[in-house]
XYZ file of C-alpha atoms in Angstrom:
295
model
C -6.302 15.156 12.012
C -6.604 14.746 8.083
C -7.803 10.991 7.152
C -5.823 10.078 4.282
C -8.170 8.504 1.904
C -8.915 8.007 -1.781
C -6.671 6.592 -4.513
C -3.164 5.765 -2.974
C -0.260 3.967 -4.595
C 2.100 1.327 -2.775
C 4.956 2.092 -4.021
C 7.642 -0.142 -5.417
C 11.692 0.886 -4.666
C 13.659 0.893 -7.758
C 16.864 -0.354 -7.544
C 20.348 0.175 -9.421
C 23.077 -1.505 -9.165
C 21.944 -3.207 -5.587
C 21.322 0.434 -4.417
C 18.598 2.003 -3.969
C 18.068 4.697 -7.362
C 16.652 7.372 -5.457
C 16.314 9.662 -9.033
C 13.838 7.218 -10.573
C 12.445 6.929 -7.400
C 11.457 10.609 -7.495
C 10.334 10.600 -11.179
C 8.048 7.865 -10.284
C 6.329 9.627 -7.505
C 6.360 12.648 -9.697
C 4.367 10.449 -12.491
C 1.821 9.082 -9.912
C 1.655 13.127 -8.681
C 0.849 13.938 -12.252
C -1.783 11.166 -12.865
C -4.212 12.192 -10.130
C -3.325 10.186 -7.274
C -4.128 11.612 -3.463
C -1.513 9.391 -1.357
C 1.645 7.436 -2.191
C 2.708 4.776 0.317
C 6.426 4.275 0.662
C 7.931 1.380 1.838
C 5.358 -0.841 2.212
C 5.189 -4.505 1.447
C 5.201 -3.407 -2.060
C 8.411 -1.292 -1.576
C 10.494 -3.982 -0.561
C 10.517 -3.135 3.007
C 11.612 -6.279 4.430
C 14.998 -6.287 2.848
C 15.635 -2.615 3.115
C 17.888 -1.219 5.632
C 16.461 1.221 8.522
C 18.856 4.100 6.499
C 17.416 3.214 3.038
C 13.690 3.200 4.597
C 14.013 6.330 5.772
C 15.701 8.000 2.957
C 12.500 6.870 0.715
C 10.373 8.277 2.780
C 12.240 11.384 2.698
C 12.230 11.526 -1.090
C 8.658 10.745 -0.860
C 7.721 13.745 1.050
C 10.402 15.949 -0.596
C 8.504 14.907 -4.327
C 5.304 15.406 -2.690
C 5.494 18.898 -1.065
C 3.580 21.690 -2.398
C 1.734 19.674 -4.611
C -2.046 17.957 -3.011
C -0.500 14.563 -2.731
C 0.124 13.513 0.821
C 2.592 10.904 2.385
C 1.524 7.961 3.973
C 4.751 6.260 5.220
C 4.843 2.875 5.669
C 6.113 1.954 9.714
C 6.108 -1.867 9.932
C 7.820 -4.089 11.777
C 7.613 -7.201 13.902
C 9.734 -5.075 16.752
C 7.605 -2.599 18.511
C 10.494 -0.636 19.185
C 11.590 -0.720 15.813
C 8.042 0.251 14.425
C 8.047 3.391 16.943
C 11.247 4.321 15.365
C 9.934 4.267 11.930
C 6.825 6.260 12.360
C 8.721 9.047 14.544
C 11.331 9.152 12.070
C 8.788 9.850 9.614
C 6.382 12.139 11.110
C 9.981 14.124 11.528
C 10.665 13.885 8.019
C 6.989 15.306 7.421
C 5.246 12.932 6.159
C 1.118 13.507 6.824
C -0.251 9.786 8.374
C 1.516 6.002 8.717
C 1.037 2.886 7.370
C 1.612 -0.311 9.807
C 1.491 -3.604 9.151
C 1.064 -6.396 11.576
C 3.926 -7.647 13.251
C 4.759 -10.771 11.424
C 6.578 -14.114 12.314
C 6.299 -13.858 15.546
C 2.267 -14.440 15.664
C 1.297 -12.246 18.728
C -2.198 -13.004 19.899
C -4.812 -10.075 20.168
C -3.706 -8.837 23.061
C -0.529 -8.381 21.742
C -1.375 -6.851 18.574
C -3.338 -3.995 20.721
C -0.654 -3.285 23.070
C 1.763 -2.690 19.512
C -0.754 -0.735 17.542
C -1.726 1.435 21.143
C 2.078 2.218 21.897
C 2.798 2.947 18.028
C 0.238 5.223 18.107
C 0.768 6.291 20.991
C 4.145 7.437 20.113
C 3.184 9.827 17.455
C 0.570 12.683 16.904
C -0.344 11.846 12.800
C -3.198 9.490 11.662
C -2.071 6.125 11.498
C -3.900 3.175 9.247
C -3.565 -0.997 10.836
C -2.758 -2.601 7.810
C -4.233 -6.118 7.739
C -2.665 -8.994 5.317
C -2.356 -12.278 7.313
C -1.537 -14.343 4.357
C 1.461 -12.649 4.489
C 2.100 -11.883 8.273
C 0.865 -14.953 9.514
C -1.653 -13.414 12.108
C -4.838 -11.696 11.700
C -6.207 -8.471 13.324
C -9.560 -9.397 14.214
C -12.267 -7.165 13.604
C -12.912 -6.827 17.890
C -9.312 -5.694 18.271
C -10.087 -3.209 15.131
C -12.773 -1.984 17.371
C -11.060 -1.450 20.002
C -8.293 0.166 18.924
C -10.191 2.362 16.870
C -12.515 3.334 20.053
C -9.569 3.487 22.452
C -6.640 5.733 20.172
C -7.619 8.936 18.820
C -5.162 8.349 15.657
C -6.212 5.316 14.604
C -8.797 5.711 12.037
C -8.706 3.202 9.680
C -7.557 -0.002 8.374
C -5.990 -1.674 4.855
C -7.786 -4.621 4.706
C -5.607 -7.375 2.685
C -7.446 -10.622 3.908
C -9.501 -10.789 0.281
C -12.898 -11.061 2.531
C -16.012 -8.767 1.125
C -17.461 -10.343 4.115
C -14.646 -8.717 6.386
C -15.082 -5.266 5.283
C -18.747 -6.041 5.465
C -18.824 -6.405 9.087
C -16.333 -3.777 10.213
C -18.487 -0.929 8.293
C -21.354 -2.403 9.745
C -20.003 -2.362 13.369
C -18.195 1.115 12.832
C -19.300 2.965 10.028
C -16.898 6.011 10.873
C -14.188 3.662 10.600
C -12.136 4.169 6.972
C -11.576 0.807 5.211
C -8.764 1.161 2.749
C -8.505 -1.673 -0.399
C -5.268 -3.415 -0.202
C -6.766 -6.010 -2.962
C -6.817 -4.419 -6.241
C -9.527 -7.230 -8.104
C -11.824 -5.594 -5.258
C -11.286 -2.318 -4.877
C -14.765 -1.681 -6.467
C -17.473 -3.735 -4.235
C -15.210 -2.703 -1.238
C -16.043 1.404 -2.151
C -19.286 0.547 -3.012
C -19.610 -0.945 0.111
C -18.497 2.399 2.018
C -14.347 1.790 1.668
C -12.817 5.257 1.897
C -10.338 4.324 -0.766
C -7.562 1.794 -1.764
C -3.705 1.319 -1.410
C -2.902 -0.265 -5.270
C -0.171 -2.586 -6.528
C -1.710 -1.799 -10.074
C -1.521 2.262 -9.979
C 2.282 1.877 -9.957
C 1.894 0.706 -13.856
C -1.462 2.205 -13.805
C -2.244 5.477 -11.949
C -4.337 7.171 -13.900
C -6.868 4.418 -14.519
C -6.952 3.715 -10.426
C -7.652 7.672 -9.745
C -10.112 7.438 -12.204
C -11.810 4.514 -10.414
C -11.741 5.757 -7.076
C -12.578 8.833 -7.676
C -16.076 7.894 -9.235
C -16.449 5.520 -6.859
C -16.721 7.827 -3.871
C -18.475 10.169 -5.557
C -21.274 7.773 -5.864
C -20.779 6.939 -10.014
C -20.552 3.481 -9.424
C -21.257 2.464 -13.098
C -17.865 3.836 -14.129
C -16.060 2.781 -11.223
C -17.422 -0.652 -11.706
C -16.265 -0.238 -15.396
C -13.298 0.528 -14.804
C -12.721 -2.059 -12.226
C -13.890 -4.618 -14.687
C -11.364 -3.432 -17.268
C -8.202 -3.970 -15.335
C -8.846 -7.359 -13.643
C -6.467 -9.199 -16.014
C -3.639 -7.081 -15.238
C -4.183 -7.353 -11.254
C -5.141 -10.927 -11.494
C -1.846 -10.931 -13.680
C 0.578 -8.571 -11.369
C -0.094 -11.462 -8.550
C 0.290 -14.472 -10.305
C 4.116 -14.507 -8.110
C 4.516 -12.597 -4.753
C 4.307 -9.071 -4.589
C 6.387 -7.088 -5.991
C 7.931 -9.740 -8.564
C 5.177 -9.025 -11.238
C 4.948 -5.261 -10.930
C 8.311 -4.786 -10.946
C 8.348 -7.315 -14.064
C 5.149 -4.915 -15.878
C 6.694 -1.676 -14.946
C 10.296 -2.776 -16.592
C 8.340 -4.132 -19.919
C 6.747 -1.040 -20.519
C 9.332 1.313 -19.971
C 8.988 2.501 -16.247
C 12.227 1.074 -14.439
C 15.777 1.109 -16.707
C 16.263 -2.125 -14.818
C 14.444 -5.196 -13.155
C 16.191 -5.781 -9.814
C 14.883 -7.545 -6.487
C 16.771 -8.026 -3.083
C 16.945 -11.492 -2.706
C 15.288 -13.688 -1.785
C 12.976 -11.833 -4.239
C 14.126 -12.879 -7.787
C 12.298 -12.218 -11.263
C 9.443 -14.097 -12.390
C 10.059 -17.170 -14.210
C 9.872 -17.030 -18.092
C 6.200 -18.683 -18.302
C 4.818 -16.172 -15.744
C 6.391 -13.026 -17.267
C 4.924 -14.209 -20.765
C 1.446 -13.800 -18.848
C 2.326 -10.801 -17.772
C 3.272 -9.168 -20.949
C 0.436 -10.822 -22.371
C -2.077 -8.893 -19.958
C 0.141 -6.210 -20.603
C -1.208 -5.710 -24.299
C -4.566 -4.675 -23.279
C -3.600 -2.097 -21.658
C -1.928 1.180 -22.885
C 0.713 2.467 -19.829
C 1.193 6.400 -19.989
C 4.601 7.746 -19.183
């Protein structure tokens, strides 16, 4: 079992004409191929996933893995939803489709206890043979895996071997490395992807690397090699864009950034997502500026 790690992008979905544009969907996994980045993460909360149909989710994943093959990146498709059954379906579909390891997030709305949250993670696991990553973000979800069901989900399922942590706490990733070193902690907070390597974090799933790829391989890349000057450097250098690219809800201002400087042909949302309001998006071509985004 290969344990995705190192600098991964969550992707965002382009969209054309209220349909998914599956060509500059491929060019911009090609790009983040290009730039140095080990993993790209369709579908996630980043990729619209909410408001994509089942048939649309899996089609991305299938261009993801399509882009991706012969080439070093891997596939780490994102399997969410707040309907075991449903989640099951996702992450066979894409081991099918080839993909090398899943992403799941935590049921949300629904705010199952602990108990709960094991049983889901155990039979979604359960249910396929690739790696799979918990993917913790309760500001978002509305419930929060604990680090004692962490535990016990990593000691209990063989594929389980890591987690995106989202909840913002150093202190968090503190205590699960301390409790399980072997455990992989993934960033899923770009203004702390640094201290959380430095810390022993395997890696990071970034908002930023969409607009930004080669700068966050860069970054990672030091940082687990141990060069934590540069990575801290680096780190430094693009906190005003990821302070910026969630000054709305993700993925309003990377969507925004990428259509400014030249990435997407057009800035569309599925509602209830809509563009950024005019004060915001002057911030965010503001932060833009310091910044120079290669093609």
């Amino acid at each position: 079992m290969e344990k995705l790690k190192g600098a991964m992008t969550a992707l965002i979905t382009p969209f054309k004409d209220g349909k998914v544009d599956e060509e500059k969907y491929a060019k911009l996994i090609q790009r983040q191929i290009d730039h140095a980045i080990d993993v790209v993460v369709p579908v996630g909360t980043t990729g619209e996933s909410a408001t994509l149909t089942h048939d649309e989710h899996k089609k991305c994943i299938e261009i993801a893995v399509e882009v991706c093959k012969g080439t070093s990146t891997k596939v780490m498709a994102g399997a969410g939803s707040n309907s075991t059954h449903e989640a099951i379906d996702l992450a066979q579909f894409a081991q099918k489709a080839g993909a090398d390891a899943i992403l799941s997030v935590s049921p949300y709305y629904n705010k199952p206890t602990q108990e709960g949250l094991y049983q889901h993670y155990k039979a979604l696991a359960n249910a396929v043979d690739i790696p799979v990553l918990l993917y913790n973000v309760p500001g978002r979800t509305g419930v929060d895996i604990k680090p004692e069901t962490v535990f016990r989900l990593f000691d209990e399922v063989e594929n389980i071997y890591g987690i995106k942590e989202a909840t913002g706490s150093i202190e968090r990733c503190v205590e699960l490395l301390a409790k399980r070193p072997e455990l992989y902690v993934i960033s899923g907070d770009d203004t702390i992807n640094y201290p959380i390597i430095a810390n022993g974090g395997m890696g990071v799933i970034s908002v930023t690397a969409n607009l930004l790829p080669d700068k966050m391989s860069m970054l990672v890349h030091a940082g687990l090699a141990g060069q934590f000057d540069t990575a801290k450097m680096i780190n430094d250098e693009l906190f005003d864009i990821n302070k910026a690219l969630f000054i709305e809800s993700n993925p309003i201002p990377i969507k925004a950034a990428m259509y400014h400087a030249g990435l997407l042909d057009t800035l569309e949302y599925r509602l209830p997502l809509v563009p950024p309001s005019k004060e915001n998006m002057a911030k965010i071509e503001n932060a833009l500026t310091k910044y120079k985004v290669v093609q």
